[in-house]
GROMACS .gro file of N, CA and C in nm:
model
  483
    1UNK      N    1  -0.919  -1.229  -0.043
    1UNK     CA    2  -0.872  -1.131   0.052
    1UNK      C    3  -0.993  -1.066   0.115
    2UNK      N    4  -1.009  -1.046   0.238
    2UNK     CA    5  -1.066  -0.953   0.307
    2UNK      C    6  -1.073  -0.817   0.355
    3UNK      N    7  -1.111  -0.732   0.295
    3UNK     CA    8  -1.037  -0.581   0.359
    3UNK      C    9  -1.134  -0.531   0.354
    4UNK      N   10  -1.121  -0.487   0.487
    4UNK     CA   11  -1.267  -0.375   0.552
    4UNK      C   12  -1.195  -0.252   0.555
    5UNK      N   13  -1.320  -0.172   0.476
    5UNK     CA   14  -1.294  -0.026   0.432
    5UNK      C   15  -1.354   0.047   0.540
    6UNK      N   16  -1.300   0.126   0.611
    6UNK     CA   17  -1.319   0.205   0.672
    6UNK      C   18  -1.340   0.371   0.595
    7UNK      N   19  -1.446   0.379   0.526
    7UNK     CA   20  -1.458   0.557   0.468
    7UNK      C   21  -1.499   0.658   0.529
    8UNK      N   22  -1.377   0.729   0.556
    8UNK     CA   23  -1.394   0.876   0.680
    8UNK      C   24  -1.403   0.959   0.528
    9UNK      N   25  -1.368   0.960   0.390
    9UNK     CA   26  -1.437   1.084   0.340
    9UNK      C   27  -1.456   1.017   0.223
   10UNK      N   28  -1.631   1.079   0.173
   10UNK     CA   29  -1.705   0.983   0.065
   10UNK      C   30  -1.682   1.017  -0.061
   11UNK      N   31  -1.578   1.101  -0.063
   11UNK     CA   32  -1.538   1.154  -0.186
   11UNK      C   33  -1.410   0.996  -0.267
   12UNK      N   34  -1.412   0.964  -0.167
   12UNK     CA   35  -1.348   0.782  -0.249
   12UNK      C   36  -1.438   0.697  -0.320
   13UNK      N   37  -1.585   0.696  -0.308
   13UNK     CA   38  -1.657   0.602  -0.399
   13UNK      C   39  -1.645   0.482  -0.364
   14UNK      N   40  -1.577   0.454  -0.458
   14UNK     CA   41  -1.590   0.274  -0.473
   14UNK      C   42  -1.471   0.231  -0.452
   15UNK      N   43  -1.396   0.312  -0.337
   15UNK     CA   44  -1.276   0.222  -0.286
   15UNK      C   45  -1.253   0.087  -0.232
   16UNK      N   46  -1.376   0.053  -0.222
   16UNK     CA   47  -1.363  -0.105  -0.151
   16UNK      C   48  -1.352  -0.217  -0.318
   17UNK      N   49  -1.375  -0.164  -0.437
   17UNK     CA   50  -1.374  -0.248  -0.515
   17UNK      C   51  -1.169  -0.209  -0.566
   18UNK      N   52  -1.114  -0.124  -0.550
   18UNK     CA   53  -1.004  -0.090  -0.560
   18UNK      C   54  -0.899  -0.180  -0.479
   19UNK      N   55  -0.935  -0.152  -0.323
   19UNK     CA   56  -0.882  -0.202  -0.237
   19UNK      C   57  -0.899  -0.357  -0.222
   20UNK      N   58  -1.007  -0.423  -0.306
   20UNK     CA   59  -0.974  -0.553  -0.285
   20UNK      C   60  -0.839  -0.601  -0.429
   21UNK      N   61  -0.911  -0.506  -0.536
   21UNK     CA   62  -0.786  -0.505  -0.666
   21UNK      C   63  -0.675  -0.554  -0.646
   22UNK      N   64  -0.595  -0.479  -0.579
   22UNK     CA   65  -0.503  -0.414  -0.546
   22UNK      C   66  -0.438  -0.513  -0.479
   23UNK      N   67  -0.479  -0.553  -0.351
   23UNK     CA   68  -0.453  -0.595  -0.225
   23UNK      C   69  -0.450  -0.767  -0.325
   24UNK      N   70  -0.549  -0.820  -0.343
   24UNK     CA   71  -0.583  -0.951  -0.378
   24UNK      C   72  -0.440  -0.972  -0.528
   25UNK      N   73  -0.371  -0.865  -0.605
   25UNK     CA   74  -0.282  -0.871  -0.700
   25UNK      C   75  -0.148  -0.872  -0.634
   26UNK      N   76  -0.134  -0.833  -0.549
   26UNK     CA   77   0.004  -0.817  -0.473
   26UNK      C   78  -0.018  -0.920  -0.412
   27UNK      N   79  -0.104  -1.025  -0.327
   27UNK     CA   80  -0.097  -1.136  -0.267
   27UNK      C   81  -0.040  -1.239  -0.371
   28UNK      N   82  -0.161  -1.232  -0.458
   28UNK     CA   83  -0.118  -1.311  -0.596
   28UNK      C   84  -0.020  -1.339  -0.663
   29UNK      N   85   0.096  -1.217  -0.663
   29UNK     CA   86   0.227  -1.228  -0.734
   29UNK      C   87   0.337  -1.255  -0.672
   30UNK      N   88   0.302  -1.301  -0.496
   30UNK     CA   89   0.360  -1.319  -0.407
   30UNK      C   90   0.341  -1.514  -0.419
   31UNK      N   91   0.243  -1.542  -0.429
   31UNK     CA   92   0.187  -1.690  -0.405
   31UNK      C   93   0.112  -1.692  -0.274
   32UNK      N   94   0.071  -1.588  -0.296
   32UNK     CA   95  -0.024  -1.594  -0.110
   32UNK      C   96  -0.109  -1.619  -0.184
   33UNK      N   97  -0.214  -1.725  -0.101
   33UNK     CA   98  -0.377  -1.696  -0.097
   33UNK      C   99  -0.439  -1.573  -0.085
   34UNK      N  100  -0.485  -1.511  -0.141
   34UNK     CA  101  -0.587  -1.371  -0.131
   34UNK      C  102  -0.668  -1.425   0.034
   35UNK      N  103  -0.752  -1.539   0.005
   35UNK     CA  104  -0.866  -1.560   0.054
   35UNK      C  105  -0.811  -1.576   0.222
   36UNK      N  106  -0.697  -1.626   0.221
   36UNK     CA  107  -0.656  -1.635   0.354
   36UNK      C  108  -0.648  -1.539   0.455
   37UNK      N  109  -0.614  -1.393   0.403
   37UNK     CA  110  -0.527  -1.296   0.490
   37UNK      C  111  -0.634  -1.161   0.484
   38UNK      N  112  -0.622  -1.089   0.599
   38UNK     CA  113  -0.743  -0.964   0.574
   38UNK      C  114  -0.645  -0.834   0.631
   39UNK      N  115  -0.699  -0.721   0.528
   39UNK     CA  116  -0.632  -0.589   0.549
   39UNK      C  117  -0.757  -0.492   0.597
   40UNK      N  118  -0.716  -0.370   0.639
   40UNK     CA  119  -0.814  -0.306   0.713
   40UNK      C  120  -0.744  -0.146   0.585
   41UNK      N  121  -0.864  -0.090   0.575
   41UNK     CA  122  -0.826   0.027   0.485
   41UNK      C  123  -0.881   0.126   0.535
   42UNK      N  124  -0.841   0.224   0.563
   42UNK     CA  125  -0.865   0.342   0.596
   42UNK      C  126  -0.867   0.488   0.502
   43UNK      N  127  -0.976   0.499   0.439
   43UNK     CA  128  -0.994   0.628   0.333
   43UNK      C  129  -1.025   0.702   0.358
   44UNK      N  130  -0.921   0.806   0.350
   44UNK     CA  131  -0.922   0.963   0.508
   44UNK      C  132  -0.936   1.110   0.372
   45UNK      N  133  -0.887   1.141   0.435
   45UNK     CA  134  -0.857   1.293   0.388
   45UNK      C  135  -0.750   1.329   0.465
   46UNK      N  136  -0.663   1.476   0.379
   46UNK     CA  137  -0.525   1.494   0.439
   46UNK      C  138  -0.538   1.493   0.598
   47UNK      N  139  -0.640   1.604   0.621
   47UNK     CA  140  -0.642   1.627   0.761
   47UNK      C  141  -0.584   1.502   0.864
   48UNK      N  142  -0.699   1.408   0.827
   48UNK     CA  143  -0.683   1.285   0.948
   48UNK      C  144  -0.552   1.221   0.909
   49UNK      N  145  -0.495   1.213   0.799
   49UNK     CA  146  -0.343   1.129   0.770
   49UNK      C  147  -0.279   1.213   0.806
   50UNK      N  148  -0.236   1.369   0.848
   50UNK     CA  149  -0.170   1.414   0.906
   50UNK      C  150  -0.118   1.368   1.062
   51UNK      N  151  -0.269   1.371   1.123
   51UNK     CA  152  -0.251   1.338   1.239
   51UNK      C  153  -0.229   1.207   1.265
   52UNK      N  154  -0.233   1.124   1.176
   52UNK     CA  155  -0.150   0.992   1.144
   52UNK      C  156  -0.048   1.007   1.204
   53UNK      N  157   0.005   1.066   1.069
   53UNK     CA  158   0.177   1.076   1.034
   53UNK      C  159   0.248   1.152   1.141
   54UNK      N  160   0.154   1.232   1.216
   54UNK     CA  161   0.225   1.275   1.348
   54UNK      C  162   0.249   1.235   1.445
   55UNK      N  163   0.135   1.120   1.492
   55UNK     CA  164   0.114   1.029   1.583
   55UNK      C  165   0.220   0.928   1.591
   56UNK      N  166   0.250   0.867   1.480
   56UNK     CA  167   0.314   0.758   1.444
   56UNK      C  168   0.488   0.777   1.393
   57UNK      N  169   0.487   0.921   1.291
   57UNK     CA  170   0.591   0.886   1.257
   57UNK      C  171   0.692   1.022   1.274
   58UNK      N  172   0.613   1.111   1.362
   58UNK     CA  173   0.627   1.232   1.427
   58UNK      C  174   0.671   1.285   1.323
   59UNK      N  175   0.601   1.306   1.215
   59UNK     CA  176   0.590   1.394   1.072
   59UNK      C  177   0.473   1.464   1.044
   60UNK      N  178   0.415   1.624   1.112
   60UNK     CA  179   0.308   1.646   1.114
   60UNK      C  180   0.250   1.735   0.970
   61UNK      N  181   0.236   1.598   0.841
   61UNK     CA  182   0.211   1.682   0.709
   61UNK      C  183   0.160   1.548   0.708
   62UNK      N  184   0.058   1.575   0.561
   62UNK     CA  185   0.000   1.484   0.483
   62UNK      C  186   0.046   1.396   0.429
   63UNK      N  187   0.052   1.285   0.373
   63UNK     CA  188   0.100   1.193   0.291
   63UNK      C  189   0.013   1.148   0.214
   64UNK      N  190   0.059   1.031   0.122
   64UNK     CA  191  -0.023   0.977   0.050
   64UNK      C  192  -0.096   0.853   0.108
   65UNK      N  193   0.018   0.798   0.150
   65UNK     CA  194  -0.004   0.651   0.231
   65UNK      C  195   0.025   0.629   0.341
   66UNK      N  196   0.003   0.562   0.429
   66UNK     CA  197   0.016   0.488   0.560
   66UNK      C  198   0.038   0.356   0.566
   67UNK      N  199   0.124   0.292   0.639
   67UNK     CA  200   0.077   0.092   0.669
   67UNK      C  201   0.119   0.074   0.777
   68UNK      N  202   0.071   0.017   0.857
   68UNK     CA  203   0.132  -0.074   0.981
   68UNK      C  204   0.061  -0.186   0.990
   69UNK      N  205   0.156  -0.245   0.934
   69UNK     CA  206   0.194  -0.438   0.979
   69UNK      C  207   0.175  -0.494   1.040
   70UNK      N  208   0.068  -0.550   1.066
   70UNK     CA  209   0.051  -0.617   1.246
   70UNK      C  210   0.204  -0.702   1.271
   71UNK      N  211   0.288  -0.741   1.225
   71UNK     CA  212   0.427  -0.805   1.268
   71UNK      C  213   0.531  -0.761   1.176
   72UNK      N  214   0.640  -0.784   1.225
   72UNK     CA  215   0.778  -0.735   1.167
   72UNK      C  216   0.785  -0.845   1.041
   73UNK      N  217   0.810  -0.869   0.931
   73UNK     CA  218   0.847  -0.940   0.826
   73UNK      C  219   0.981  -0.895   0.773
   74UNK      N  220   1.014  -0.774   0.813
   74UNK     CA  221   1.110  -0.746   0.677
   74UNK      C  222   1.231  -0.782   0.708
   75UNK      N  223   1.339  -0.791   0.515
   75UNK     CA  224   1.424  -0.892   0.531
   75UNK      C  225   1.520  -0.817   0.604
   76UNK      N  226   1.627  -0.893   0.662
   76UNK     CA  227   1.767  -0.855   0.743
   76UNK      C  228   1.892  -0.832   0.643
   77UNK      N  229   1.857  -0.890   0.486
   77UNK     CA  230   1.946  -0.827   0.467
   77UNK      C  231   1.894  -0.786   0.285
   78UNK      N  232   1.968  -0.657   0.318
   78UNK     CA  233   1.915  -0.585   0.177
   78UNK      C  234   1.876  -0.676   0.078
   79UNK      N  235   1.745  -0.611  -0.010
   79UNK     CA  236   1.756  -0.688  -0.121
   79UNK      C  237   1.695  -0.806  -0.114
   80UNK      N  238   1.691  -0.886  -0.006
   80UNK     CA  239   1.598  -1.003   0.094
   80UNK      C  240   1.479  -0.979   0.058
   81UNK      N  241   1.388  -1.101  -0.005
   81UNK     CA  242   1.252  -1.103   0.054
   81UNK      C  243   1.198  -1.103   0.165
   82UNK      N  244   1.130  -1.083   0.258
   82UNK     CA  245   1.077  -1.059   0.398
   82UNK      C  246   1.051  -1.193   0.409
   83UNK      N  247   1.024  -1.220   0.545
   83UNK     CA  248   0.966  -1.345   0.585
   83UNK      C  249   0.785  -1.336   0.524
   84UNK      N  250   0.791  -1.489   0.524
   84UNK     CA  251   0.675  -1.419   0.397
   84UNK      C  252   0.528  -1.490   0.578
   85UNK      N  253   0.475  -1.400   0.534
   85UNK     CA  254   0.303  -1.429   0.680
   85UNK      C  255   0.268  -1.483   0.727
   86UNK      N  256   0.240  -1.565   0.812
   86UNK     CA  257   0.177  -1.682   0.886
   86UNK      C  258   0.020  -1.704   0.773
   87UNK      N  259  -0.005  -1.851   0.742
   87UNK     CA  260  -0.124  -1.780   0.677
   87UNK      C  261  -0.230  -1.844   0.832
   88UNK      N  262  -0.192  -1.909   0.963
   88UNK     CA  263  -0.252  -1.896   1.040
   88UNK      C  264  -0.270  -1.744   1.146
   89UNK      N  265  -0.212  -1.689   1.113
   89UNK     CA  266  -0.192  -1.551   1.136
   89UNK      C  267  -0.281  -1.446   0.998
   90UNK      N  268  -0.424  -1.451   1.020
   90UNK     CA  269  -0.442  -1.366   0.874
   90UNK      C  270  -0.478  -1.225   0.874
   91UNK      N  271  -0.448  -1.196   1.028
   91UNK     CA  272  -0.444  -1.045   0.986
   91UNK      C  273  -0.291  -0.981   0.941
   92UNK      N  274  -0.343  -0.848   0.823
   92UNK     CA  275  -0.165  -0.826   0.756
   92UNK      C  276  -0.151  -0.686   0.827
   93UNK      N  277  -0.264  -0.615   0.882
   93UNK     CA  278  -0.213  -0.499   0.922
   93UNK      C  279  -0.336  -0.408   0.851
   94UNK      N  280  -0.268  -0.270   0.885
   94UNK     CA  281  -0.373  -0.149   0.860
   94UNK      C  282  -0.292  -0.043   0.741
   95UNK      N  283  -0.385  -0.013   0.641
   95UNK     CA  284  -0.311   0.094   0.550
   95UNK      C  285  -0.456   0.231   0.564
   96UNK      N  286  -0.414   0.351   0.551
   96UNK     CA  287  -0.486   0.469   0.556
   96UNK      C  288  -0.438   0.527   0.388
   97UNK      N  289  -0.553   0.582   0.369
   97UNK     CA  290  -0.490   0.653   0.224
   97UNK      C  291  -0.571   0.780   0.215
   98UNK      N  292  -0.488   0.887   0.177
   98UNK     CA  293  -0.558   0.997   0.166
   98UNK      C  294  -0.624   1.079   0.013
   99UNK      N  295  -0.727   1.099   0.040
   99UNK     CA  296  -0.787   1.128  -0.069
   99UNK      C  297  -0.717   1.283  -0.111
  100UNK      N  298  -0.703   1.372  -0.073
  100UNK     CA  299  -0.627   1.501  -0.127
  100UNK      C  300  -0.502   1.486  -0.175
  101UNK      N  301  -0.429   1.398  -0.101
  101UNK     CA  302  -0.274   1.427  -0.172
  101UNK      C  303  -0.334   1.271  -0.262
  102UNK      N  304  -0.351   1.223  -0.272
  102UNK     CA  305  -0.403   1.160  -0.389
  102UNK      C  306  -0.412   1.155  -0.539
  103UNK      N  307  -0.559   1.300  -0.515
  103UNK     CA  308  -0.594   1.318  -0.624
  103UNK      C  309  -0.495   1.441  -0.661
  104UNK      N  310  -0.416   1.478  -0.558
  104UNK     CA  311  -0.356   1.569  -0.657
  104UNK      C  312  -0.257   1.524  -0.716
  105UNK      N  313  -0.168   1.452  -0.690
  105UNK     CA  314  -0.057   1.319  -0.722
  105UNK      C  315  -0.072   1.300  -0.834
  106UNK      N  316  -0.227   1.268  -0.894
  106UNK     CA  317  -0.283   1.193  -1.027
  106UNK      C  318  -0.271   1.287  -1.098
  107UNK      N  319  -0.342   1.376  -1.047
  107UNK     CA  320  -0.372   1.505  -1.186
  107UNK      C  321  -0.192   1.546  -1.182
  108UNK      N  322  -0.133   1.579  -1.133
  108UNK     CA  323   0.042   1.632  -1.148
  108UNK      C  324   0.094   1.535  -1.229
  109UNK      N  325   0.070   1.361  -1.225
  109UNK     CA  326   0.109   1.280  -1.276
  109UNK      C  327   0.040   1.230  -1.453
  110UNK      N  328  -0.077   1.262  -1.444
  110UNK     CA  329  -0.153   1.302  -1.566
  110UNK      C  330  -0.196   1.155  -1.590
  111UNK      N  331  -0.230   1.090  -1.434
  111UNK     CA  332  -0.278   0.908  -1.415
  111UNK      C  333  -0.401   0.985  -1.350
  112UNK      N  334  -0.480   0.827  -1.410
  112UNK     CA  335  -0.667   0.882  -1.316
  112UNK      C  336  -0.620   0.847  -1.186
  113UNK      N  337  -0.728   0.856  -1.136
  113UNK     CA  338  -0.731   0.877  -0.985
  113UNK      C  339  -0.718   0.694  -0.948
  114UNK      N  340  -0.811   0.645  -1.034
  114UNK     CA  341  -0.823   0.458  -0.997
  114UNK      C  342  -0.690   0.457  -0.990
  115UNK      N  343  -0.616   0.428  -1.117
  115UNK     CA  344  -0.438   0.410  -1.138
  115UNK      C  345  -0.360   0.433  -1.044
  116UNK      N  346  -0.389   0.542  -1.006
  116UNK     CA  347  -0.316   0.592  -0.889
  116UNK      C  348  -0.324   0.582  -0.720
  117UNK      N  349  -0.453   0.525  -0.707
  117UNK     CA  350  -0.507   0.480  -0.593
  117UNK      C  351  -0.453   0.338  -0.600
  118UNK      N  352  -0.519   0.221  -0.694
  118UNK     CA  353  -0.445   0.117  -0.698
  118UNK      C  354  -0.292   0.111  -0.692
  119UNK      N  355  -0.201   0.230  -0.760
  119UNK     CA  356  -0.054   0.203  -0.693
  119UNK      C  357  -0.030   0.193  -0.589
  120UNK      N  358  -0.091   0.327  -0.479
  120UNK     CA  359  -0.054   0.311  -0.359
  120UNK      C  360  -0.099   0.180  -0.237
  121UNK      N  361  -0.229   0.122  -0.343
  121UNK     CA  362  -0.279   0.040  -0.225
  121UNK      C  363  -0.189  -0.083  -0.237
  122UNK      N  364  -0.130  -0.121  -0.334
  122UNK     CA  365  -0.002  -0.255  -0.414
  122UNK      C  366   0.097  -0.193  -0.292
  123UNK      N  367   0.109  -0.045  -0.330
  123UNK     CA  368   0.242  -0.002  -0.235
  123UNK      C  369   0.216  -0.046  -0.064
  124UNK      N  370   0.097   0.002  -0.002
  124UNK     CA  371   0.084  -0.019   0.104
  124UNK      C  372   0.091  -0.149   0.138
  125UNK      N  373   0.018  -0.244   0.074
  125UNK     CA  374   0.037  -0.351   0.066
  125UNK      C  375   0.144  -0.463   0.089
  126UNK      N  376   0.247  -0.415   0.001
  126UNK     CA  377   0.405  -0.487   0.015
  126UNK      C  378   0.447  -0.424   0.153
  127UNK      N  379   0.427  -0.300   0.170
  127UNK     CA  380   0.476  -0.225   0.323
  127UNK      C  381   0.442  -0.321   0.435
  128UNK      N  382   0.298  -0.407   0.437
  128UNK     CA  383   0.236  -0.496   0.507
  128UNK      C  384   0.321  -0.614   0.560
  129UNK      N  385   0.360  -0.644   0.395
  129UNK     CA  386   0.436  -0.790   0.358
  129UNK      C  387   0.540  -0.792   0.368
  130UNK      N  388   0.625  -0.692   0.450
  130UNK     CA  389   0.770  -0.704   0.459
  130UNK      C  390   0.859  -0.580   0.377
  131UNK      N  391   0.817  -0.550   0.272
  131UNK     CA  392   0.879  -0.499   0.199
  131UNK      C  393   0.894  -0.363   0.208
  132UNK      N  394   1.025  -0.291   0.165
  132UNK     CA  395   1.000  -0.169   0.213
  132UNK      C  396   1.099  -0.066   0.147
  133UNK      N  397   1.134   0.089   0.140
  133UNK     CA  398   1.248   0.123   0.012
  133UNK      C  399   1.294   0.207   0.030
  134UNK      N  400   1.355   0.137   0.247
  134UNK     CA  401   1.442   0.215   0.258
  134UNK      C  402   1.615   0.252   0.237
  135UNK      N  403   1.627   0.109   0.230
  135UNK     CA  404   1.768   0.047   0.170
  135UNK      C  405   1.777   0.040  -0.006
  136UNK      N  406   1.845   0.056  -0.079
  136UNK     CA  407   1.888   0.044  -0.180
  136UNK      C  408   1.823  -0.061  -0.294
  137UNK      N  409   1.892  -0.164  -0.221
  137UNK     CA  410   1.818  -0.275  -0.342
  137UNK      C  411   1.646  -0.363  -0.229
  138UNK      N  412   1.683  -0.308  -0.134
  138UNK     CA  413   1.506  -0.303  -0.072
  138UNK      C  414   1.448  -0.275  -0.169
  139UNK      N  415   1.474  -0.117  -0.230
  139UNK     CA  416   1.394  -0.027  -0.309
  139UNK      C  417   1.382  -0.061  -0.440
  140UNK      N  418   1.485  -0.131  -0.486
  140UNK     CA  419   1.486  -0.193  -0.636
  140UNK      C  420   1.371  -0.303  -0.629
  141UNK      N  421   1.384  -0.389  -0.541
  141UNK     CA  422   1.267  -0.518  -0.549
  141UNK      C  423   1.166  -0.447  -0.502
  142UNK      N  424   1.115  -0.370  -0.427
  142UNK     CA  425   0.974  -0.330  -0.405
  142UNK      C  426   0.912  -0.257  -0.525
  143UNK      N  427   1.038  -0.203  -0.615
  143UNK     CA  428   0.967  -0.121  -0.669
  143UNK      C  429   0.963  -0.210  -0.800
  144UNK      N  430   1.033  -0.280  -0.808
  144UNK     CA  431   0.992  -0.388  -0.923
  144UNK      C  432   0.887  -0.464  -0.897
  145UNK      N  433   0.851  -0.491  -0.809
  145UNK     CA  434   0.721  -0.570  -0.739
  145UNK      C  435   0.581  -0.512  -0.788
  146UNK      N  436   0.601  -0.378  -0.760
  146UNK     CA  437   0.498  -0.264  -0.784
  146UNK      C  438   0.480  -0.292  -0.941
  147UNK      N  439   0.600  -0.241  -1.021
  147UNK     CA  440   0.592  -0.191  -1.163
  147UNK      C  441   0.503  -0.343  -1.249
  148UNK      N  442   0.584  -0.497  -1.161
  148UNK     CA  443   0.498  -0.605  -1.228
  148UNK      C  444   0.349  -0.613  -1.195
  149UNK      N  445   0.334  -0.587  -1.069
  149UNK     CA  446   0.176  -0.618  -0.994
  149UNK      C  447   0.092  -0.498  -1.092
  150UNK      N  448   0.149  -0.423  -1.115
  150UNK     CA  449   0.059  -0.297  -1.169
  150UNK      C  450   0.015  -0.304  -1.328
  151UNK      N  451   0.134  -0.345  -1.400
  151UNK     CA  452   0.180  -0.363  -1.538
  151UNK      C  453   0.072  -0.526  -1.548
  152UNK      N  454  -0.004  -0.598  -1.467
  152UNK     CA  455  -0.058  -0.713  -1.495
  152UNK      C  456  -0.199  -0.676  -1.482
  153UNK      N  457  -0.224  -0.568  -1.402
  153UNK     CA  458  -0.344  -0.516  -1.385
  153UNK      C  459  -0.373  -0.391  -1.507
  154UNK      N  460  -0.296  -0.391  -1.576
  154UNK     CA  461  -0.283  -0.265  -1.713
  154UNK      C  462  -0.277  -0.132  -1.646
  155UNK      N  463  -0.197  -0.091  -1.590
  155UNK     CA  464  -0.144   0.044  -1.503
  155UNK      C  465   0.027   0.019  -1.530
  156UNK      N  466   0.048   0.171  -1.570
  156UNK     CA  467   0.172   0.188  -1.643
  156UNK      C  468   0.270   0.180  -1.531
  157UNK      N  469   0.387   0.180  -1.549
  157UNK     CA  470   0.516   0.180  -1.464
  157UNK      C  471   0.495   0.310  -1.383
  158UNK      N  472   0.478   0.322  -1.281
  158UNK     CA  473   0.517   0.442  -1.177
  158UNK      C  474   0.610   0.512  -1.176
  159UNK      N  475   0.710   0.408  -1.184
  159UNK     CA  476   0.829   0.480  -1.152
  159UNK      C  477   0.884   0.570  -1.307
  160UNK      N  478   0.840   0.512  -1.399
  160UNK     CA  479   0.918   0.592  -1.540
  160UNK      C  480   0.823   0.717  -1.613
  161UNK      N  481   0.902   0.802  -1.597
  161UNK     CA  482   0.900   0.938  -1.665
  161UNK      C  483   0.812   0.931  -1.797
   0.00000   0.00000   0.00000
């Protein structure tokens, strides 16, 4: 996998060794080639993902995550895997991640900051690939997607209490 890190705040470190983690495990459990397809990462701070999320999804607050897909994949009908990427097509799109609602996410969640960065980048990731949790059993397979991709990399279930 290819993913160029873009770091607007240096308080991320060594996000480019995360972001290939991450990105290259969710290809993997898919049957994609890693080596084929390239993501673009963006490691902000709330500020600039605000103006994201306002720009884009006319929600002017922070988030954790961002993705846009360079193409539509996702499935038509609930529960559907997405059309799965061109691998002559290898760009997957752009994810932004914010370092404040982040780290505070982790510490509330009582996960390090890696753990928790690697969830969202798996998360952004599938967002890339089609997948998404806004429908019902959408949300069941993405989030089972997550809990295996994560649980193989030794990062606990997200979703359980």
């Amino acid at each position: 996998m290819s993913v160029d890190c873009i770091i607007e705040d240096p308080r991320w470190g060594d996000i480019e060794t995360l972001a290939q983690t991450a990105t290259d495990a969710a290809l993997d459990r898919l049957g994609l080639a890693p080596s084929v397809f390239e993501i673009s990462v963006l490691a902000c701070d709330d500020a600039r993902i605000a103006a994201l999320n306002a720009d884009f999804r006319g929600k002017p607050a922070p988030t954790n995550v961002l993705s846009w897909p360079s193409e539509e994949r996702g499935a038509v009908v609930d529960g559907e895997m997405p059309l799965a990427p061109d691998p002559d097509d290898a760009e997957l799109g752009d994810i932004a991640i914010a370092y404040d609602t982040c780290a505070r996410e982790a510490a509330e969640a009582g996960k390090t900051m890696d753990a928790h960065t690697i969830h969202l980048l798996v998360h952004g990731t599938l967002h890339l690939l089609g997948f998404d949790h806004e429908r019902d059993r959408d949300a069941t397979l993405m989030e089972g997607l997550e809990t295996e991709i994560l649980g193989k990399l030794g990062i606990a279930d997200p979703y359980r209490d």
